[in-house]
Each structure stands twice: as structure tokens, then as C-alpha cells.
Coordinates of C-alpha atoms and ligand atoms in Angstrom, one line a residue:
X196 CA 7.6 23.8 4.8
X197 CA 6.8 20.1 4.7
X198 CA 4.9 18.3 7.4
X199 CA 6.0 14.4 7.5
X200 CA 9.1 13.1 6.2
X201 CA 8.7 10.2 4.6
X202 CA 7.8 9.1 0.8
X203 CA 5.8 11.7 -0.1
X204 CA 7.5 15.0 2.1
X205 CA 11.0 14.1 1.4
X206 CA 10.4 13.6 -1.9
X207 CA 8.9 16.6 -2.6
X208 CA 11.9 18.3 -0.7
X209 CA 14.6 16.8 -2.7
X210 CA 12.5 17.8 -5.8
X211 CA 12.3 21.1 -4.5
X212 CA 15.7 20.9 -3.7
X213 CA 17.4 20.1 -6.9
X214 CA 15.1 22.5 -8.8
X215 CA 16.4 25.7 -6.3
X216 CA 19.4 26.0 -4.2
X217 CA 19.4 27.3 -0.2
X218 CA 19.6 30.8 -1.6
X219 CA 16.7 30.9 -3.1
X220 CA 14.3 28.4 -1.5
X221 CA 14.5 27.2 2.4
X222 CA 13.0 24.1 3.1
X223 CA 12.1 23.1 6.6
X224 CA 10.3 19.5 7.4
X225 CA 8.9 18.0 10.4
X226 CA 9.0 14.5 11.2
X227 CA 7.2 13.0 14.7
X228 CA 8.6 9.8 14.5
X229 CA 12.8 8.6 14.7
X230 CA 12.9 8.0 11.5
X231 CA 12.8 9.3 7.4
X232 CA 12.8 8.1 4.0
X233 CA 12.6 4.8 4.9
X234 CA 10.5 1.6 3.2
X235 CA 7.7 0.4 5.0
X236 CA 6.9 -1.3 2.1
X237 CA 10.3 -4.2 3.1
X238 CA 8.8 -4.5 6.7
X239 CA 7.4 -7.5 5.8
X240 CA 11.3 -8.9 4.1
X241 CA 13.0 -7.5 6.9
X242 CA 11.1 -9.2 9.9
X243 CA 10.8 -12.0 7.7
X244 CA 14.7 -12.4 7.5
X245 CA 14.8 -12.1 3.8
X246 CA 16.4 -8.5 4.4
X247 CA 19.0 -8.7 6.8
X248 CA 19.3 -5.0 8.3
X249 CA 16.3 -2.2 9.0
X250 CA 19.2 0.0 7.7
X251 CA 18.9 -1.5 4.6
X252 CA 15.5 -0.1 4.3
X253 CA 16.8 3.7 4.8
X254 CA 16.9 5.2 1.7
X255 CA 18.5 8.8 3.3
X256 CA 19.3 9.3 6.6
X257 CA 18.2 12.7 8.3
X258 CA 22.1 13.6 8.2
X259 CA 21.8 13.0 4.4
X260 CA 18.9 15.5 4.0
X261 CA 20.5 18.1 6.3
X262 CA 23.8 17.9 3.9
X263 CA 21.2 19.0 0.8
X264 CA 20.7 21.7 2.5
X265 CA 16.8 20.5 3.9
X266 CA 16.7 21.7 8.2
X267 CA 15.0 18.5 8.8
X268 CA 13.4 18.7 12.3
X269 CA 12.8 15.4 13.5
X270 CA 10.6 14.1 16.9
X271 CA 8.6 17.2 15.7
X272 CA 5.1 17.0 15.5
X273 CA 3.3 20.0 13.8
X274 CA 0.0 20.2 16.4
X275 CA -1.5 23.2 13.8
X276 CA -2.0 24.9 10.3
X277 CA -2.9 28.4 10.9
X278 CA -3.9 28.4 6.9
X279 CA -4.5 32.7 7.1
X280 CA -1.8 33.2 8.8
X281 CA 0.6 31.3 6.6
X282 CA 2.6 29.9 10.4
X283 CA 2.0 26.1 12.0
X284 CA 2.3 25.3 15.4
X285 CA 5.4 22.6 16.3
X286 CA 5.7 20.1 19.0
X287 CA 9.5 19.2 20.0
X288 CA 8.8 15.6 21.6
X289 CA 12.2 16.0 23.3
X290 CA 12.2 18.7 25.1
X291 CA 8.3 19.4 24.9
X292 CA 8.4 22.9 23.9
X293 CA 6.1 24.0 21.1
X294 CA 6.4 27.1 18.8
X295 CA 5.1 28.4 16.0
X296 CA 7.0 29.2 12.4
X297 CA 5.5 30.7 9.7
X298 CA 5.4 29.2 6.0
X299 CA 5.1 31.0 2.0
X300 CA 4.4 26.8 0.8
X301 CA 3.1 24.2 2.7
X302 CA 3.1 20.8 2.2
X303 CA 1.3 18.2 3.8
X304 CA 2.3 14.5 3.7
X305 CA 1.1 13.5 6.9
X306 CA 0.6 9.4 5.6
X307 CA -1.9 7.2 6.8
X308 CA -2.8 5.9 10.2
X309 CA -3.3 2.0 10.7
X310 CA -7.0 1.2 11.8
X311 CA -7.0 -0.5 15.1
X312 CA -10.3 -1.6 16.4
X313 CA -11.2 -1.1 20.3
X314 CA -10.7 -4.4 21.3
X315 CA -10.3 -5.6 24.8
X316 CA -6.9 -6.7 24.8
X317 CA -5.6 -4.8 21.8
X318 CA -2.9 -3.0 23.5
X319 CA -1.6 -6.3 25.3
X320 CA 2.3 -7.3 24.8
X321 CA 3.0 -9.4 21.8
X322 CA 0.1 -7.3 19.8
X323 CA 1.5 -5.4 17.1
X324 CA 0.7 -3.2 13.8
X325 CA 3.8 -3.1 11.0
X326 CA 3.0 0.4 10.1
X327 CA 6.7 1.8 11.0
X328 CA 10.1 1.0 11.4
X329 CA 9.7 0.9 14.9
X330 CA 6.5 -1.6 14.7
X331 CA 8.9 -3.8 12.9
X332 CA 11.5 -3.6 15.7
X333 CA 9.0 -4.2 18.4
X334 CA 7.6 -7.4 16.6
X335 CA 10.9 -8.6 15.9
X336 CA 11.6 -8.0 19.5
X337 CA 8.6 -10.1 20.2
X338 CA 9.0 -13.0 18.2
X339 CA 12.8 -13.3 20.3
X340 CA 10.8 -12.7 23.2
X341 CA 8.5 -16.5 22.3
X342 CA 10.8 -19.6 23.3
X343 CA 11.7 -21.3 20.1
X344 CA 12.3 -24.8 21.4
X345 CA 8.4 -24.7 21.7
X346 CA 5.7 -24.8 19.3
X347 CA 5.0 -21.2 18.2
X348 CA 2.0 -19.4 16.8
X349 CA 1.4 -16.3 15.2
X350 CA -2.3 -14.9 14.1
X351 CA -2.5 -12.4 11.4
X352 CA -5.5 -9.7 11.6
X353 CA -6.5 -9.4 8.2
X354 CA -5.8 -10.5 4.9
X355 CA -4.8 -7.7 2.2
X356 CA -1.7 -7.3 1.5
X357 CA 0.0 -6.6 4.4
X358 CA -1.4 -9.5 6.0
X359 CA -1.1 -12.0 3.6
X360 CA 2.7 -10.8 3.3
X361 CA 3.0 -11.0 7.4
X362 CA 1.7 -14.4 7.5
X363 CA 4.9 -15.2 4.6
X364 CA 7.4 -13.6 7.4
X365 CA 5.3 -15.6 10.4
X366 CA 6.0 -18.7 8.6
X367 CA 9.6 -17.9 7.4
X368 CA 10.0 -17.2 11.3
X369 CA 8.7 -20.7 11.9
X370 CA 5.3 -20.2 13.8
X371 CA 2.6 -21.7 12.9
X372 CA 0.1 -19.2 11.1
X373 CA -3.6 -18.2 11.6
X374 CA -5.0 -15.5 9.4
X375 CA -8.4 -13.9 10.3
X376 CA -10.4 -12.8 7.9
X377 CA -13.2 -10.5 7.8
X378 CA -13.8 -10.8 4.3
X379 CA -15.4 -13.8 1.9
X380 CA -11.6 -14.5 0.8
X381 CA -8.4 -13.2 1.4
X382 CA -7.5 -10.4 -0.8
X383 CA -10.3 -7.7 -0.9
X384 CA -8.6 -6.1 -3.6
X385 CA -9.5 -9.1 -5.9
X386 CA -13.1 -10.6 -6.9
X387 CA -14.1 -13.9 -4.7
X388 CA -13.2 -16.1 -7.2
X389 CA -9.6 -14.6 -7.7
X390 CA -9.4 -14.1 -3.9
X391 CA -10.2 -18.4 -3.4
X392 CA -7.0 -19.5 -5.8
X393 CA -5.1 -17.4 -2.8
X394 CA -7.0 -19.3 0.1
X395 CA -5.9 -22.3 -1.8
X396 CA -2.5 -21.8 -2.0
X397 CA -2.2 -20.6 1.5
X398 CA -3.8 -24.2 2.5
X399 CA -0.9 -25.7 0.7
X400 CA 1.6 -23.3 1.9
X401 CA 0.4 -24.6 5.5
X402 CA -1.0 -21.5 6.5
X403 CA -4.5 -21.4 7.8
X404 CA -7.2 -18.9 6.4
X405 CA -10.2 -18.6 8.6
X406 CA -12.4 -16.3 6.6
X407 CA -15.9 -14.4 7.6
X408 CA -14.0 -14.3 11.0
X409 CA -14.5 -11.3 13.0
X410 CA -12.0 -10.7 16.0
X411 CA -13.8 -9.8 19.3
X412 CA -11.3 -10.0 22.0
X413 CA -7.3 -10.7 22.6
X414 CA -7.3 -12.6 25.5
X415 CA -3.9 -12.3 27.8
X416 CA -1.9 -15.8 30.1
X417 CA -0.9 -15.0 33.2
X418 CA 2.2 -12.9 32.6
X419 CA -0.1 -10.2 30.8
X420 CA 1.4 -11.1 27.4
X421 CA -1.5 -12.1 24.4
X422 CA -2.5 -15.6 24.7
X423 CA -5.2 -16.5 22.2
X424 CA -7.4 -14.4 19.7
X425 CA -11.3 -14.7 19.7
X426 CA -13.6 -14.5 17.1
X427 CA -17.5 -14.5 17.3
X428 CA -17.1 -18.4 16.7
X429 CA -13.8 -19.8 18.8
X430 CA -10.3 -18.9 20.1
X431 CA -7.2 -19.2 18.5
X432 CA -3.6 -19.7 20.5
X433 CA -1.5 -16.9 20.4
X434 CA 2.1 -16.1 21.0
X435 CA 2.0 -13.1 19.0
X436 CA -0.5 -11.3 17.0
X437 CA 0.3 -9.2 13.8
X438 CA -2.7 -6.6 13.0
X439 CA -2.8 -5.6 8.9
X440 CA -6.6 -4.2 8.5
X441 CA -5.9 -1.5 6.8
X442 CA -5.4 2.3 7.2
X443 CA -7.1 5.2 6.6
X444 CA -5.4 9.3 5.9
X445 CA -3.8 10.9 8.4
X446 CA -6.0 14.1 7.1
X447 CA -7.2 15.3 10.8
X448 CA -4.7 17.9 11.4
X449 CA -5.4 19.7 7.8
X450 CA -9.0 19.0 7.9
X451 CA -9.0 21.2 11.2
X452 CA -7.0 23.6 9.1
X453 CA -9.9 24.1 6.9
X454 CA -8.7 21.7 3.7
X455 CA -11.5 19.8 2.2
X456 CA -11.5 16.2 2.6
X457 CA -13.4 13.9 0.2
X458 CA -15.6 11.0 0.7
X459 CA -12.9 8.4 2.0
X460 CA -11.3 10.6 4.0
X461 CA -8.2 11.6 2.4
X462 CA -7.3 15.1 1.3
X463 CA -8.6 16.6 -2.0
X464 CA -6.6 18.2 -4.8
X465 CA -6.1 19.6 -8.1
X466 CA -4.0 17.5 -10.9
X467 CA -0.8 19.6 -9.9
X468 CA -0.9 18.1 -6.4
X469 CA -2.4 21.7 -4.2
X470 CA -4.9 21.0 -2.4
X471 CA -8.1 21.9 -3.6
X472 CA -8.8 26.1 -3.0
X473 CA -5.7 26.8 -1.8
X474 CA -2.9 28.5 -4.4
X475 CA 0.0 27.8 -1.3
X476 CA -0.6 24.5 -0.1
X477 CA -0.2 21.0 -1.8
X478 CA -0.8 17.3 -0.1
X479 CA 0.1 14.2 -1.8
X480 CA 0.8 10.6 -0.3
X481 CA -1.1 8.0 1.9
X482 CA -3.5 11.2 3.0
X483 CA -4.9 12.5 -0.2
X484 CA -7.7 10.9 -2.7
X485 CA -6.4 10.2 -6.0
X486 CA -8.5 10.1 -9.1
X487 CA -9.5 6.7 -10.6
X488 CA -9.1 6.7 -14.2
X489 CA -10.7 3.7 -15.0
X490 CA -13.8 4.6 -12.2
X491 CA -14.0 8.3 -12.8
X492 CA -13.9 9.0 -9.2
X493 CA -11.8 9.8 -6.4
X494 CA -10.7 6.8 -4.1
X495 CA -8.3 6.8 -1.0
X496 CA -5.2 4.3 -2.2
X497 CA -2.0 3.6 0.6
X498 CA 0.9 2.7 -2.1
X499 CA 4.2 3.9 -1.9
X500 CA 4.2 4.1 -5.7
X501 CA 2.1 7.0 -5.4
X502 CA 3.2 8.5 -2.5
X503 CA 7.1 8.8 -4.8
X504 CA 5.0 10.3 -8.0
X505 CA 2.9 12.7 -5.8
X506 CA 6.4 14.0 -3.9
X507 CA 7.7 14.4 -7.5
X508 CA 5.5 16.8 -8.7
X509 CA 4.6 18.3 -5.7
X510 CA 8.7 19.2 -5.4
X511 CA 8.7 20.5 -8.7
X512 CA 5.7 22.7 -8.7
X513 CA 7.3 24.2 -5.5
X514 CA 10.5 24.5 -7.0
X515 CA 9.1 26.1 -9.6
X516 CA 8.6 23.8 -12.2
X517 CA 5.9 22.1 -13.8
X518 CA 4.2 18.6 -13.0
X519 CA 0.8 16.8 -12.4
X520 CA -0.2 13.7 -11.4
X521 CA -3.4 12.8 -13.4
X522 CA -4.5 9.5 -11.5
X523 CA -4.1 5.8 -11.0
X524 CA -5.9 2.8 -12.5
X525 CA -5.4 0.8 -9.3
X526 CA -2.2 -1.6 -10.1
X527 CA -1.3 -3.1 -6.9
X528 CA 1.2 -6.6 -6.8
X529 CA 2.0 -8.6 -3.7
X530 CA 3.0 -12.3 -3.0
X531 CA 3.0 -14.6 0.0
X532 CA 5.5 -17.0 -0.6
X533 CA 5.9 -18.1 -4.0
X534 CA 2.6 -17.2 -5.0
X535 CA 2.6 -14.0 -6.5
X536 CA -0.8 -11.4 -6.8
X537 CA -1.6 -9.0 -9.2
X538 CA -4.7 -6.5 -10.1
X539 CA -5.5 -3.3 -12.1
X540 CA -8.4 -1.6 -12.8
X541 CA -11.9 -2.3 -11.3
X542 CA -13.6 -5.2 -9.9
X543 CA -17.1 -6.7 -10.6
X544 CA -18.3 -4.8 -7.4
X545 CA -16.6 -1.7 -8.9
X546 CA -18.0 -1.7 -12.0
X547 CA -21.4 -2.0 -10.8
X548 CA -20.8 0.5 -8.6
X549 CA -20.0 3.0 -11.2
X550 CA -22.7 1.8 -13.4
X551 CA -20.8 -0.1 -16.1
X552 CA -21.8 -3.5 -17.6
X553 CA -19.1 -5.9 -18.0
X554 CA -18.4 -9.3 -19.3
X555 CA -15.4 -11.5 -17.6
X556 CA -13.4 -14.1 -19.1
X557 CA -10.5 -16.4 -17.1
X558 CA -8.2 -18.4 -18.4
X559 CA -5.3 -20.5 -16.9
X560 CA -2.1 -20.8 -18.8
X561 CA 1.8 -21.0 -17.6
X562 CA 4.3 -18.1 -17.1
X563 CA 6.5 -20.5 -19.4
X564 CA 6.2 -22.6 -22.2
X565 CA 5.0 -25.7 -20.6
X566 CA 7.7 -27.8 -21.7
X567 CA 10.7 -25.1 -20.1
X568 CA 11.8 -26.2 -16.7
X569 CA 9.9 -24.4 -14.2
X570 CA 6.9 -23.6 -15.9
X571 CA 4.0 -23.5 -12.8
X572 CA 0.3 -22.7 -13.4
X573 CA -0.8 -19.0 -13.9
X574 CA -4.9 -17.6 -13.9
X575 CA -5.8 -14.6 -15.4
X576 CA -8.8 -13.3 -15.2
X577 CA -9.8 -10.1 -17.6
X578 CA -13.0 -7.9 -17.1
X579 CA -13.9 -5.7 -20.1
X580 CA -17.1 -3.2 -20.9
X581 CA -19.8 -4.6 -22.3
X582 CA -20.7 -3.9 -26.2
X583 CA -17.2 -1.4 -26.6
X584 CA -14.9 -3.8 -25.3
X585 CA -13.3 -1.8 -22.9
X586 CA -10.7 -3.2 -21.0
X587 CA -12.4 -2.4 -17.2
X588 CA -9.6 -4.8 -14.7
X589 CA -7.1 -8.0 -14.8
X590 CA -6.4 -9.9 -12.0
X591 CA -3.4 -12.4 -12.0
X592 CA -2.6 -15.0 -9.2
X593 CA 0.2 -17.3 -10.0
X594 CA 4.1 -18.4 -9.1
X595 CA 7.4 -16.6 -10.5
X596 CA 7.1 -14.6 -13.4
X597 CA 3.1 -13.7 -13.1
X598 CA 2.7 -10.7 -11.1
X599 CA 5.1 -8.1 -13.3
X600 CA 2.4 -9.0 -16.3
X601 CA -0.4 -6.8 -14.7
X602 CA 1.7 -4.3 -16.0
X603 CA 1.1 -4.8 -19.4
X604 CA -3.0 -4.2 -18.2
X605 CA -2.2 -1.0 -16.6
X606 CA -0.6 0.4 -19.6
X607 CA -3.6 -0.9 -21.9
X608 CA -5.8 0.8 -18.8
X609 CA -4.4 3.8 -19.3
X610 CA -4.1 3.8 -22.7
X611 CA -8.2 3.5 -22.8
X612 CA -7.5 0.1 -25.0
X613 CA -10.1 -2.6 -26.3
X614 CA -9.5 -6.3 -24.9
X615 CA -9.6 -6.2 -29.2
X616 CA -6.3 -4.0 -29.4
X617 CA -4.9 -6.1 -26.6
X618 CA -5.2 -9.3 -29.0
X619 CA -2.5 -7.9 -31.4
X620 CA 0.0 -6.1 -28.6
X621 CA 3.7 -7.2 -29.5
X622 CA 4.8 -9.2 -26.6
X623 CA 7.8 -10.6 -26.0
X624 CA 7.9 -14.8 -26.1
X625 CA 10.6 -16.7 -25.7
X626 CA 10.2 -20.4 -23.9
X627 CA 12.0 -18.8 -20.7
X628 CA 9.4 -16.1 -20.0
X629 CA 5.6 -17.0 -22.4
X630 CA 3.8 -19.5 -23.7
X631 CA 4.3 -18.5 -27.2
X632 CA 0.5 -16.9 -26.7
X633 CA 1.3 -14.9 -23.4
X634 CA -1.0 -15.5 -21.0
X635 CA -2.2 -11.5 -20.6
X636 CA -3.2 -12.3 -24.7
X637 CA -4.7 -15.4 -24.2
X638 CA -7.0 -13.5 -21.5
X639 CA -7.8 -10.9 -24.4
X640 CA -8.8 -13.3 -27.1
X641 CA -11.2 -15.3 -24.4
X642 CA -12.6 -12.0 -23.2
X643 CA -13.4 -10.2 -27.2
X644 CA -15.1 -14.0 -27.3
X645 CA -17.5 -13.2 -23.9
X646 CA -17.7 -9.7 -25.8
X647 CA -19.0 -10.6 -29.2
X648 CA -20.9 -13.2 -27.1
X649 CA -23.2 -11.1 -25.0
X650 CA -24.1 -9.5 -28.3
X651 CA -26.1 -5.7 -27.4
Ligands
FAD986 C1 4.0 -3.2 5.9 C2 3.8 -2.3 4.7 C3 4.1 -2.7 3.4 C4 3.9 -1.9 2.3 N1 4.1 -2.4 1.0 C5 3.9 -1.6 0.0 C6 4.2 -2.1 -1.3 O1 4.7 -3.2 -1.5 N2 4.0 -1.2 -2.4 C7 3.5 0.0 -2.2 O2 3.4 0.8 -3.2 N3 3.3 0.5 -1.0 C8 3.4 -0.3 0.1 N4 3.2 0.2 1.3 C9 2.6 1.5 1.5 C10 3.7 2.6 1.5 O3 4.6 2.4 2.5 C11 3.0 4.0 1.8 O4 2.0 4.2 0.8 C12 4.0 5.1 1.8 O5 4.9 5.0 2.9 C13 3.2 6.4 2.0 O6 4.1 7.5 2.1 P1 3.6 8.8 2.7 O7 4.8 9.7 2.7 O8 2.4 9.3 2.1 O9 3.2 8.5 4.2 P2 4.1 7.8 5.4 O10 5.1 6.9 4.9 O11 3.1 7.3 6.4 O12 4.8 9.1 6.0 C14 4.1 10.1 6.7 C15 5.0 10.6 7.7 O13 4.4 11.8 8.3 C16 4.7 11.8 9.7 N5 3.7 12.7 10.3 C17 2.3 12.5 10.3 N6 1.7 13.5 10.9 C18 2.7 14.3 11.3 C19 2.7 15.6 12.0 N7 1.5 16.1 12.4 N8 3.8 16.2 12.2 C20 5.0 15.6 11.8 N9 5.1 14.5 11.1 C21 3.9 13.8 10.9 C22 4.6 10.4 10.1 O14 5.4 10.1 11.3 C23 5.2 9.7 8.9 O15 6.6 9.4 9.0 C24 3.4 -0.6 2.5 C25 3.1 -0.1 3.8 C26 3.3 -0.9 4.9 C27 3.0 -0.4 6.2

């Protein structure tokens, strides 16, 4: 039995799926919302107008599930986990009626919830989250609703990913774009200094980064829909506001059940994906803690990327197979515009946090040779242990080409390399894609220097 049916549940049903046939394993999943296996993470392309259909973002329809053999229940909510008595409660939001079915293997991949601040104002028309399919339908809904023969503005709430990649479709819509910013810089994810080149190039992309702005109140016009957006300094105009502050694990209904939640707030479990004390119940996607390699502790981390692994070996333990998902070291890649954003690993903050001293080094180089066509600046900036050498993070802000490089980090993360061992990684160069030195080595050599420089 499977509670949610998105990245995580589905995947773990078709795992399940392919690993046992209907005779020997029955799978049931329940789904609140309309929709299943979808992408949340082309909302932002699709309102944007980059991808032309929300179908397109449907990766198997609930038909398509129902065909493998998988009684996908959909508008059904699961209101309870009975944990002794092996049954959950289920809402039909059709017809209303609940009932309870009983379960050998749970599975819980309830997601995240979008946070969403108790503002006056919040729930006004023309305010809306891009959490869902449907968000994405009501926003695009919204933006037909604003005139376009007039001047049009958009604020974004926040500026991680999501909102940096909303303000891109805002602008590709042709409004005029505010984003508010809690934070020192856009881009929590990265240290300040990364996190400034972004403000920079949203500047010259014409969008407007207010950061150190906290939002206080939406205010409405006089046909009820938003008007501006305040912060604790100054209003901003408004024809529709796009809130991306972040989520936090849908873990309520399981923590009820008894499960054990960690510090963030996201389910705990063992390396095979069941959650921790229980030999009949797993939880993987947007609502479980996963293990930082690099940190050595648990952190709560919304990416699809995981949510796919986790359904993975989830299906295949419950199939009766064999996986286990032994962690992340934090890769996460994003662009607004052309400017593309990468990181792995930890932060300063991070490292302090956990106790580690460090040693940075930054370099700026091209994602070509500088004399091919096209060649456009690139920074990367390298964090690496003190004395051992350690690689610790990279962070990489740059145009076409640079983002996909952080991937050459995560496998040196993962690996447990030295910014030494980097130095001598067979890279590929030709003019097209490198410098000859590839940026990602260049970072290396400059951070062994700030290594051997800070002596013991
Ligand atoms: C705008 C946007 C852009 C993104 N971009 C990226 C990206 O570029 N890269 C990346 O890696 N990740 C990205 N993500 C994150 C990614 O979409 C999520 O990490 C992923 O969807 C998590 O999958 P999940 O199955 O854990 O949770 P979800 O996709 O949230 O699915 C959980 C499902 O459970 C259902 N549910 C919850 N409770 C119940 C219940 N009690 N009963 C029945 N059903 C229930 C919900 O309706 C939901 O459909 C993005 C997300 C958003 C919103």
C-alpha cells in the first residue's frame, strides 16, 4: 500500500511492480490531488512557455498505472495509519465516504508541503504557490487574467530556486519582476559571495532583487484581487504574486502514526529506505531526512532526484529485492535565464557548523576556450578541509555549459577525494567544451595552493 502518488510512491510501485506480478503482490496507492507521476520540477518551463503542454509534464497517466496492474485510487486522501493494526483510514474526496483497508507493506511518500506564512492578504486572487500542477494552472490562469496591453508586474516571494526560476518565467511572460528576499543574497543554498554574482546577473537580466526584505502584508485594489506587496520598508505593485519560500515534509500524518521524525522534520530511516523501527513500513521522498555524506548528519532535502532513487529501492525491497540508498552530498543545479547555478557539498556556514576547518579558493575561467565562439565567463568557487585537503563543497555560477560541471565535484564528494587527486582527474578538453585546464581543475590547483598555504 502506497500513500501519495507521485515521484517517490509511484516509483516504488512500478519497482514493485516489475519485480512481482498481480498474483503475487497487490499494490494499492492513494493519491489526494487530480493528478500522478507528473514533474513539478518543469512548472517553472511550462508557465514560462518554454514547454508548451502541462501534459507534457505527465510522465504516466493514472490509466497507465491501472494497466500495470497498480489499483491507483485517486482524490483519496489517507486521514490515518493504524501502525498495530496493519489498516489506514481513506478519504474519497468525491463522494466523501471514508473507509478503512488494511496493509502487509506500507509506504509513505506523502511529499512536502509549501510554507506559506500567515499574512494578511495571502489567500487574495492573483497569490499563488507553484507546488502542483494545478498551482501552475491557476497562475497561468492568472497571468491571462492581467490585461497585457498594460504594464504588468509580477513579485516573487523568495529567492531559491524556485523563485529565482519563477522570476525567469515572470519575465519570459513579459511582467516586470520584483524578487523579495529574506536572505543576504539570492540563493541560500550558496555562500554570500556566490549568492552576489546571481544578484548581479539578475540586475542585468532586468530583474530586480530586493534582498533582507521581509513581506508583511499583500495588500488587495478594489476588485479584491492583490494589488501591491509590503515589506517592513515599502510596497511593491502587484498584478500577481508567485510565493517560492520553501517547503517543509509532509510527515504529520505518519508522525501521528507513531514514526519517528528527525530534527528537520522529515521522516527517519534505515539505508534500505523503512522507516526507522518498523520491519513493514518504508518512506522515501520530499518527507524523509536523508543522510549527508559530506556533513555526517541527517538534513531534510526537496529534489526530485532523490525522491526517483528513494522510490527505486523502496520498490525493490518491497518486491523483494535488494537496494539502499546510502545518502546525498547535496548537488542541486538551477538557472534563471541564461545564467546557470550549481553546488555540492557544504557551505562555509556548514562546515562550521559541523566542526570542520576549511580553506576556499575561487577562480574565474570560461566554459570554452576563450578564443571559441561563445565562450562567456564562469566562477568557481572550491572549499576543501583544512590540513587533509578534503574536498568539503564547489559552487559554480556561470552561462551555458557551467552547471553540468558540479557533477564532476559530486563524484569527487563521494568518492572522499583530495582537491590534490582532483588536480590530475582526466577531463575531457576540446575548444568547444574547456579551457584546455577545465575550469573544475583550475579550482583544484588554486585550492591545494590555499591548502599548502594555511600550513597546520
Ligand atoms: C516548481 C518546482 C520545481 C522543482 N524543480 C526541481 C528540480 O529542478 N530538480 C529536482 O530534483 N527537484 C525539483 N523539484 C522538487 C521535486 O518536484 C520534488 O522533490 C518531488 O516531486 C518529490 O517527490 P515526492 O514523491 O516525494 O513528493 P510529491 O511530488 O510532493 O508527491 C507527494 C504526493 O503525495 C500526495 N499526498 C500527500 N499526503 C497524502 C495523503 N495523506 N493521502 C494521499 N495522498 C497524499 C500529494 O498529493 C502528492 O501528490 C521541484 C519542485 C517544484 C515545486
Amino acid at each position: 500500500m502506497v500513500i501519495g502518488g507521485d515521484a517517490a510512491g509511484m516509483s516504488a510501485a512500478s519497482q514493485a511492480r516489475r519485480l512481482k506480478g498481480p498474483d503475487e503482490l497487490e499494490i494499492i496507492a492513494f493519491e489526494r490531488s487530480r493528478f500522478t507521476s507528473y514533474s513539478a520540477c518543469g512548472i517553472p518551463y511550462w508557465v514560462s512557455g518554454d514547454v508548451g503542454h502541462r501534459d507534457d509534464l505527465i510522465a504516466r497517466t493514472p490509466e497507465e498505472h491501472r494497466e500495470r496492474a497498480i489499483d491507483l485510487r485517486m482524490r483519496t486522501e489517507v486521514t490515518e495509519i493504524d501502525v498495530a493494526g496493519r489498516r489506514v483510514r481513506a478519504l474519497d474526496r468525491e463522494s466523501g465516504d471514508t473507509y478503512w483497508t488494511g496493509f502487509d507493506k506500507l509506504v509513505i511518500a506523502t511529499g512536502a508541503r509549501p510554507v506559506r506564512p500567515e499574512l494578511p492578504g495571502i489567500d487574495a486572487p492573483g497569490v499563488h504557490g507553484v507546488q502542483t500542477l494545478g498551482d501552475g494552472q491557476a497562475l497561468l490562469d492568472s497571468l491571462d487574467a492581467v490585461d497585457a496591453g498594460r504594464r504588468r508586474r509580477a513579485v516573487v516571494v523568495g529567492a531559491g530556486y524556485i523563485g529565482v526560476e519563477m522570476a525567469e518565467a515572470m519575465l519570459k511572460r513579459g511582467f516586470e519582476v520584483t524578487v523579495l528576499n529574506r536572505g543576504e543574497q539570492p540563493m541560500a543554498t550558496l555562500d554570500p559571495d556566490m549568492g552576489r554574482l546571481v544578484h548581479d546577473a539578475m540586475d542585468g537580466l532586468g530583474i530586480t532583487t530586493v534582498n533582507g526584505a521581509s513581506v508583511t502584508k499583500i495588500l488587495t485594489g478594489p476588485d479584491g484581487r492583490v494589488s501591491e506587496v509590503a515589506t517592513d520598508e515599502r510596497t511593491y505593485p502587484a498584478d500577481v504574486v508567485v510565493l517560492g519560500i520553501g517547503v517543509e515534509p509532509e510527515a504529520e500524518l505518519a508522525r501521528e502514526a507513531g514514526l519517528t521524525v528527525g530534527p528537520h522534520g522529515g521522516l527517519l530511516t534505515d539505508l534500505a529506505m523503512r522507516a526507522v523501527g518498523h520491519d513493514n513500513i518504508w518512506a522515501g521522498g520530499d518527507c524523509v531526512e536523508v543522510l549527508d555524506l559530506v556533513a555526517g548528519r541527517t538534513r531534510h532535502i526537496a529534489l526530485g532526484t532523490h525522491a526517483n532513487k528513494h522510490g527505486q529501492v523502496i520498490g525493490s525491497n518491497v518486491g523483494g529485492g535488494y537496494g539502499t540508498f546510502p545518502g546525498v552530498v547535496g548537488t542541486a543545479v538551477s538557472k534563471v535565464c541564461d545564467l546557470e547555478i550549481a553546488r555540492t557539498g557544504l557551505r562555509e556556514k556548514d562546515a562550521r557548523a559541523v566542526g570542520l576547518r576549511y580553506v576556499t579558493a575561487t577562480i574565474e575561467s570560461t566554459q570554452r576556450a576563450g578564443y571559441y565562439p561563445g565562450a562567456k565567463p564562469m566562477t568557481v568557487k572550491m572549499i576543501a578541509e583544512h590540513r587533509t585537503g578534503r574536498l568539503l563543497g564547489v559552487q559554480i555560477v556561470g552561462r551555458e555549459g557551467a552547471a553540468k560541471r558540479v557533477d564532476v565535484a559530486a563524484v569527487a564528494l563521494t568518492a572522499g577525494m583530495t582537491v590534490e587527486q582532483m588536480t590530475a582527474l582526466d577531463l575531457g578538453y576540446a575548444p568547444p567544451f574547456s579551457p584546455v585546464w577545465d575550469p573544475v581543475l583550475v579550482a583544484a590547483r588554486k585550492t591545494v595552493a590555499a591548502v599548502r598555504g594555511a600550513g597546520s
